[in-house]
mmCIF file of C-alpha atoms in Angstrom:
data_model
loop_
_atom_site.group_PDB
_atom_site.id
_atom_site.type_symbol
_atom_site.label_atom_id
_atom_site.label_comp_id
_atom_site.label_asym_id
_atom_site.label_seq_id
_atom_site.Cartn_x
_atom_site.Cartn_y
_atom_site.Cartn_z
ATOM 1 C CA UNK C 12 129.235 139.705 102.338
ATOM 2 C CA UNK C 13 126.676 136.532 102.325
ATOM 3 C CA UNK C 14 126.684 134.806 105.775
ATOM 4 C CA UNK C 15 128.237 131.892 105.522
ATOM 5 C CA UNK C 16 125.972 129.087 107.265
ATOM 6 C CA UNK C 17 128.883 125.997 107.735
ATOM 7 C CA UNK C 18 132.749 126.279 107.079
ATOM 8 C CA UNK C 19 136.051 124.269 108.002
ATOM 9 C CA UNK C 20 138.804 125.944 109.483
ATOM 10 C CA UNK C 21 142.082 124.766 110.012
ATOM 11 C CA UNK C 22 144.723 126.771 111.973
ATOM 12 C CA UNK C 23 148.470 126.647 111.847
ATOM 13 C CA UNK C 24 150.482 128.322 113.945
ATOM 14 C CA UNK C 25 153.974 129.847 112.437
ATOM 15 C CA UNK C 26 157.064 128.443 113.653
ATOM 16 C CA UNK C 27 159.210 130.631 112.088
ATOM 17 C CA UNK C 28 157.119 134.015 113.522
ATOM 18 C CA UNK C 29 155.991 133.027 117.313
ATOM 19 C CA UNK C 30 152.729 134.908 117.912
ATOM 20 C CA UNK C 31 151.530 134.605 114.271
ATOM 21 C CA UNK C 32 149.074 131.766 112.892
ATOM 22 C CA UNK C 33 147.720 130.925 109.641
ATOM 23 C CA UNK C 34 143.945 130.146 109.300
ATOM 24 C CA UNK C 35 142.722 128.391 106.298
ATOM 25 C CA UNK C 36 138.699 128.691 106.045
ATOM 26 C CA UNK C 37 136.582 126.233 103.513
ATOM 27 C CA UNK C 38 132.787 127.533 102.973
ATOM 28 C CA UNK C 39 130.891 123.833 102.777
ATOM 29 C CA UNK C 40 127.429 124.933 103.279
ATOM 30 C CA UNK C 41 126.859 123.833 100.019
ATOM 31 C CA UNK C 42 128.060 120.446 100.706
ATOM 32 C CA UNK C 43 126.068 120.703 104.081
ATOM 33 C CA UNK C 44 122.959 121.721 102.516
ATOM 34 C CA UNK C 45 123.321 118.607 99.837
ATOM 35 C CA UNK C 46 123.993 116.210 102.482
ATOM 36 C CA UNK C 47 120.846 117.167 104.760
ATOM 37 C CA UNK C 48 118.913 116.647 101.001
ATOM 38 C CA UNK C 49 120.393 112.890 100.861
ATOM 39 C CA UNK C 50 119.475 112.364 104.728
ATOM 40 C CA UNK C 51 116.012 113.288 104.285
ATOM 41 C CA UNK C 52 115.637 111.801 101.360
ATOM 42 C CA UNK C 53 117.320 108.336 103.009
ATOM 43 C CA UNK C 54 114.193 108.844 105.479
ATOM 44 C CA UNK C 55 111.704 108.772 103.965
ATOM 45 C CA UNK C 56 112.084 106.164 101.922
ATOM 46 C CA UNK C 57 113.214 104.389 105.176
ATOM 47 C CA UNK C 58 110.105 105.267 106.307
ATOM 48 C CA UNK C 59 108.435 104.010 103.129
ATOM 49 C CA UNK C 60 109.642 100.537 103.779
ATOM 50 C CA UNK C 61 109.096 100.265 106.795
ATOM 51 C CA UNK C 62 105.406 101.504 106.576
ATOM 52 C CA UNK C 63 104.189 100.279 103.296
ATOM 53 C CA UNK C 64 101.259 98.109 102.970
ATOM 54 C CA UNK C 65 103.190 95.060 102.117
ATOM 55 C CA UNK C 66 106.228 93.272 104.243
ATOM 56 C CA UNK C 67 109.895 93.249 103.727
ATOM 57 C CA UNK C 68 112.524 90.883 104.733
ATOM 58 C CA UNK C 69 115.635 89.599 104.783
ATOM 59 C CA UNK C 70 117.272 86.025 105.906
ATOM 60 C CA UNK C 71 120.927 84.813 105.526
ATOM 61 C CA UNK C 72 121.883 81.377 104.075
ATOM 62 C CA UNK C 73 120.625 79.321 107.250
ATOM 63 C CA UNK C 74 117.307 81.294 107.321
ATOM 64 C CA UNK C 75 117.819 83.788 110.216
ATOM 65 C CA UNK C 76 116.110 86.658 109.509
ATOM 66 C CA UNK C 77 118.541 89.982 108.962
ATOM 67 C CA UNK C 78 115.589 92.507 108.347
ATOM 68 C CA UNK C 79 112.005 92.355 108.516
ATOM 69 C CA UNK C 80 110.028 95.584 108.504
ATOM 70 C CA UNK C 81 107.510 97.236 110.997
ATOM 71 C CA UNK C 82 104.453 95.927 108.475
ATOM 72 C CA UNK C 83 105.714 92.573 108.692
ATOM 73 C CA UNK C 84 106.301 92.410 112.270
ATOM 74 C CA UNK C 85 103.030 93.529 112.854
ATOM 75 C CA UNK C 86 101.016 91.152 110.579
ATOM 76 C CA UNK C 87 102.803 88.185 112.486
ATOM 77 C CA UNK C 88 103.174 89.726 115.895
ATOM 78 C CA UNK C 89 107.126 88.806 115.273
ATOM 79 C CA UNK C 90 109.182 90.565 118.321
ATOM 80 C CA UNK C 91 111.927 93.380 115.817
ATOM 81 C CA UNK C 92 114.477 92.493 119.027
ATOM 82 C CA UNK C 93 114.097 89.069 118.381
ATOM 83 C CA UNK C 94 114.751 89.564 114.830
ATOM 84 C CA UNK C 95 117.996 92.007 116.054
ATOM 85 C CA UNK C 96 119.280 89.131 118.364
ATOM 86 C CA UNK C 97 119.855 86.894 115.320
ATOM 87 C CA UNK C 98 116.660 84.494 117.230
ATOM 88 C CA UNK C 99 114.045 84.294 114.259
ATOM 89 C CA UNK C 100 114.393 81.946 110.965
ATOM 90 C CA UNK C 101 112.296 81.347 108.596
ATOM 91 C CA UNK C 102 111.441 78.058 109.173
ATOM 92 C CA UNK C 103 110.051 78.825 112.389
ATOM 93 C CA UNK C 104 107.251 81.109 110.588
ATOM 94 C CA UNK C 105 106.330 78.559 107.944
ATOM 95 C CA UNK C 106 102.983 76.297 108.397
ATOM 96 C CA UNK C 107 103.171 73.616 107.365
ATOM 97 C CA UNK C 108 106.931 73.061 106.939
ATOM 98 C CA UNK C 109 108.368 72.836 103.418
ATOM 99 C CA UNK C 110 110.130 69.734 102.419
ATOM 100 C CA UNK C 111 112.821 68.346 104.409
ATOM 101 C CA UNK C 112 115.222 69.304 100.322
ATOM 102 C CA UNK C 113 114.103 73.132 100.482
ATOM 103 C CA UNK C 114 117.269 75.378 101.171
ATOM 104 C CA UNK C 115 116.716 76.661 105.173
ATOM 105 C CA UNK C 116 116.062 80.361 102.954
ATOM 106 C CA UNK C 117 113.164 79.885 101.312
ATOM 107 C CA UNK C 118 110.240 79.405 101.650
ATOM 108 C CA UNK C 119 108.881 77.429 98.730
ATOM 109 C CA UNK C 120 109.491 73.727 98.048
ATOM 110 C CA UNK C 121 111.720 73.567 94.719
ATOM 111 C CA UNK C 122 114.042 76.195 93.153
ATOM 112 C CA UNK C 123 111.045 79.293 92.563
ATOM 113 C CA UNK C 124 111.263 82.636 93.068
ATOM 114 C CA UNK C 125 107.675 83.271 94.084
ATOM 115 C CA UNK C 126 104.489 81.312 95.198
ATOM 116 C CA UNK C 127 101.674 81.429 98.257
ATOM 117 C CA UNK C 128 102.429 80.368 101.556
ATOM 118 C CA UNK C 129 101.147 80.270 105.178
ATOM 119 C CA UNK C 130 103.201 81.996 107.600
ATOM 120 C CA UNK C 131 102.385 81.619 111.147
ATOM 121 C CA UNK C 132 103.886 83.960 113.565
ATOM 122 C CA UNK C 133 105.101 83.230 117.470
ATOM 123 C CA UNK C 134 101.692 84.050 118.954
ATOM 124 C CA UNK C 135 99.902 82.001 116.812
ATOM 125 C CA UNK C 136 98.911 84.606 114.110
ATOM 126 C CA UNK C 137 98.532 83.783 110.549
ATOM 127 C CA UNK C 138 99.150 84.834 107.189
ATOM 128 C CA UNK C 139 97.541 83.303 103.707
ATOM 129 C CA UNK C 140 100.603 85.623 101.563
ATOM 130 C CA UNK C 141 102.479 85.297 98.591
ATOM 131 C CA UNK C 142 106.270 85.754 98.552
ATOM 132 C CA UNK C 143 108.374 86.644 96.333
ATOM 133 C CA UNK C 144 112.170 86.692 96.703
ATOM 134 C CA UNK C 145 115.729 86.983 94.848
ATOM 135 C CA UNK C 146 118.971 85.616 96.295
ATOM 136 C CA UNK C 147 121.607 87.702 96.399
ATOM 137 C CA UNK C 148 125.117 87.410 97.774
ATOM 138 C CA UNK C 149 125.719 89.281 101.266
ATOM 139 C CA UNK C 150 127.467 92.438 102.003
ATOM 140 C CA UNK C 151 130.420 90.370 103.651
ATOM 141 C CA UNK C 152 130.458 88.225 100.210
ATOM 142 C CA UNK C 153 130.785 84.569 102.053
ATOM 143 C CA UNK C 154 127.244 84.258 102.165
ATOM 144 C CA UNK C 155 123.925 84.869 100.399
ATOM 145 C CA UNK C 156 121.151 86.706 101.755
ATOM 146 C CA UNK C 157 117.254 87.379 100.672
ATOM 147 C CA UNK C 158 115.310 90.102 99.406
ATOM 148 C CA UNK C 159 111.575 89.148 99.752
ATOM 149 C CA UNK C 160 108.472 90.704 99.121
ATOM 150 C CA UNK C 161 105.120 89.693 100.747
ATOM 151 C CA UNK C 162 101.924 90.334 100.186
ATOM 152 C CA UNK C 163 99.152 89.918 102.625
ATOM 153 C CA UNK C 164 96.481 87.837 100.084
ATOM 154 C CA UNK C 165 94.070 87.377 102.844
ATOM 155 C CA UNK C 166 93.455 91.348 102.779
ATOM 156 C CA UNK C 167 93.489 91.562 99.195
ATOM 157 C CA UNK C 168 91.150 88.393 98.652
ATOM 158 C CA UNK C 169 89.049 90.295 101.543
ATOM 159 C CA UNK C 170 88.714 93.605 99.443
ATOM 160 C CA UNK C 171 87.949 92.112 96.104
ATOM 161 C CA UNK C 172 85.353 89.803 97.631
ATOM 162 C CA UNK C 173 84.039 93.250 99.597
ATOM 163 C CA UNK C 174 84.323 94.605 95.580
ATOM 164 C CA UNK C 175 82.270 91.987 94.491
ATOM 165 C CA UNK C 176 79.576 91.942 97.011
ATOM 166 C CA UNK C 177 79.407 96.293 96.096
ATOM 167 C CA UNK C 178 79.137 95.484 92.778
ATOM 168 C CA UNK C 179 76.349 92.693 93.104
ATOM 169 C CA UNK C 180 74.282 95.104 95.129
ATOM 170 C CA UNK C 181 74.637 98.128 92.929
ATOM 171 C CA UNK C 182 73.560 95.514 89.746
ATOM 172 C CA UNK C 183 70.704 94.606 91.823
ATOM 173 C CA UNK C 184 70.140 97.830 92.780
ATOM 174 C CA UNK C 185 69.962 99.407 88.937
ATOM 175 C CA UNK C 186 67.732 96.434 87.487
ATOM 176 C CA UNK C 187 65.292 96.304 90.446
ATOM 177 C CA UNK C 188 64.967 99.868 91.721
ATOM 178 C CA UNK C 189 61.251 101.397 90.788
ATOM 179 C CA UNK C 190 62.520 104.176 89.229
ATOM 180 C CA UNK C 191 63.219 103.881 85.659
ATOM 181 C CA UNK C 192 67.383 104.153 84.978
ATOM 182 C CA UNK C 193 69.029 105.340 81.519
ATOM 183 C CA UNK C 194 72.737 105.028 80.982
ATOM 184 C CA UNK C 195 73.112 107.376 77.332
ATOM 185 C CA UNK C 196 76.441 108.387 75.630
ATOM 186 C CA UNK C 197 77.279 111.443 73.987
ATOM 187 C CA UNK C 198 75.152 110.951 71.018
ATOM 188 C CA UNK C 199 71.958 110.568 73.012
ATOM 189 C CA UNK C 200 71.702 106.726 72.162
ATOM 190 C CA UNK C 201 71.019 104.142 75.462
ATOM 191 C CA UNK C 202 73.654 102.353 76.211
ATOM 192 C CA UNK C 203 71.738 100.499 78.739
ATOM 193 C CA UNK C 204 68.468 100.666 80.869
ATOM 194 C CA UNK C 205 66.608 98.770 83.576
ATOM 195 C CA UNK C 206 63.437 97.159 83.880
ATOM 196 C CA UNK C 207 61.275 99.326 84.760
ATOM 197 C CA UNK C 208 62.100 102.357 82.585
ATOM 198 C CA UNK C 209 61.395 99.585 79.713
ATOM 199 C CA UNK C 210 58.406 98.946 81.667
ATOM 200 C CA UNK C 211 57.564 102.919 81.168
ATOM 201 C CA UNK C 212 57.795 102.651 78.129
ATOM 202 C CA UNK C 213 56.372 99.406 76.925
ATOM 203 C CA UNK C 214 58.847 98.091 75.540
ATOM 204 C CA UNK C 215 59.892 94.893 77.465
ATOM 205 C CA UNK C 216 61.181 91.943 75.287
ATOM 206 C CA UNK C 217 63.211 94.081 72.695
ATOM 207 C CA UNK C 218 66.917 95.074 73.176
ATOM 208 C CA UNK C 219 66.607 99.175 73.461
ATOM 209 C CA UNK C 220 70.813 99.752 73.255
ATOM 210 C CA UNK C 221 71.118 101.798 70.293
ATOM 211 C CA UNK C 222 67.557 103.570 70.457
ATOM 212 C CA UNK C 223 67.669 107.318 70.432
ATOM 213 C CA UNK C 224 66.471 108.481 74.051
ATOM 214 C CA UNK C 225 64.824 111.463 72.818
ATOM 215 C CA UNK C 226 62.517 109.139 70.706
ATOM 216 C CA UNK C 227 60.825 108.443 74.115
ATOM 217 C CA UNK C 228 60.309 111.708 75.011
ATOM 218 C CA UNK C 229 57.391 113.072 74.248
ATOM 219 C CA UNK C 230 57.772 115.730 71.106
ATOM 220 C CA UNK C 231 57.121 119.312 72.718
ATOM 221 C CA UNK C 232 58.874 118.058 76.418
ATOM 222 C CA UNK C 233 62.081 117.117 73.692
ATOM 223 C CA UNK C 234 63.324 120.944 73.962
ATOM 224 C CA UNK C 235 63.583 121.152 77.827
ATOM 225 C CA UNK C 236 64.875 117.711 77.672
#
């Protein structure tokens, strides 16, 4: 027989034949195995919002924060005990302060659902983000509570700026460099060139997209080429 890996067992003894018992015997490895599938899977996607490269929270209907994950609580230096003792809201992390109208749960003057803000957190660190949120009743059902998204725009603004700079260089790079550069497609025709391979060959006002490259090859190198 298969060895069984996880079973329930219940035994009952007889009344009616002292000495004697009844076992009954349930095989749940199945239900076992199944369950440890669901906890692992739970994990890691625990561990997905906790770790993921934007921030996660939660606040209740006065603006004390319920949840706030470990990316979060890093970017603002925000204590998670603090959060856990019900001693963080939202309007503590906001700089400047929204109007004096704007519900103690959000963070954005008006009735939005998304828009940039400056968070600041206890130690003075800042964040240039954009938030977006939904309002949602709580679990209990007498209150509301967030779900909010943040993203970190000072990092993203960083990288495409860091983008742009690579770019500029690599343009600079490809008109300026004194070797002559050919960009073809599949049929052999330039797409686009630099300066000095139009310098090589002496063509210099003219647009050469379009040209067949192995026109300016010379006609016995045109095999090899």
């Amino acid at each position: 027989l298969p060895a069984i890996q996880f079973v329930n067992y219940l035994a009952s003894p007889l009344q009616l034949l002292p000495g004697y018992v009844v076992w009954g015997v349930e095989d749940v490895t199945p239900r076992r195995q199944v369950e440890a599938l669901i906890r692992r899977e739970q994990e890691r996607f625990a561990d997905l919002v906790e770790r993921a490269p934007i921030g996660f929270y939660s606040v209740d209907e006065t603006g004390r924060f319920q949840f706030i994950n470990a990316t979060l609580s890093f970017w603002l230096g925000v204590p998670r005990a603090d959060v856990a003792a019900g001693r963080i809201y939202l309007q503590d992390l906001l700089a400047p302060p929204v109007a004096p109208d704007t519900p103690p749960y959000s963070p954005f003057a008006g009735e939005v659902t998304g828009g940039e803000v400056t968070l600041r957190g206890p130690d003075g660190k800042t964040l240039h983000a954009y938030v977006r949120q939904e309002v949602v009743p709580s679990d209990s059902g007498s209150g509301l509570r967030t779900r909010s998204v943040v993203h970190d725009l000072g990092r993203e603004r960083a990288l495409e700026a860091a983008l742009r700079s690579s770019e500029q260089r690599f343009q600079r790079f490809f008109a300026e460099a004194p070797i002559g550069i050919v960009l073809i497609d599949q049929g052999g025709r330039v797409q686009e060139c630099n300066a000095h391979f139009r310098t090589m060959v002496g063509v210099q006002s003219s647009d050469l997209v379009g040209f067949e490259f192995l026109g300016f090859i010379d006609e016995q190198d045109r095999p090899a080429v």
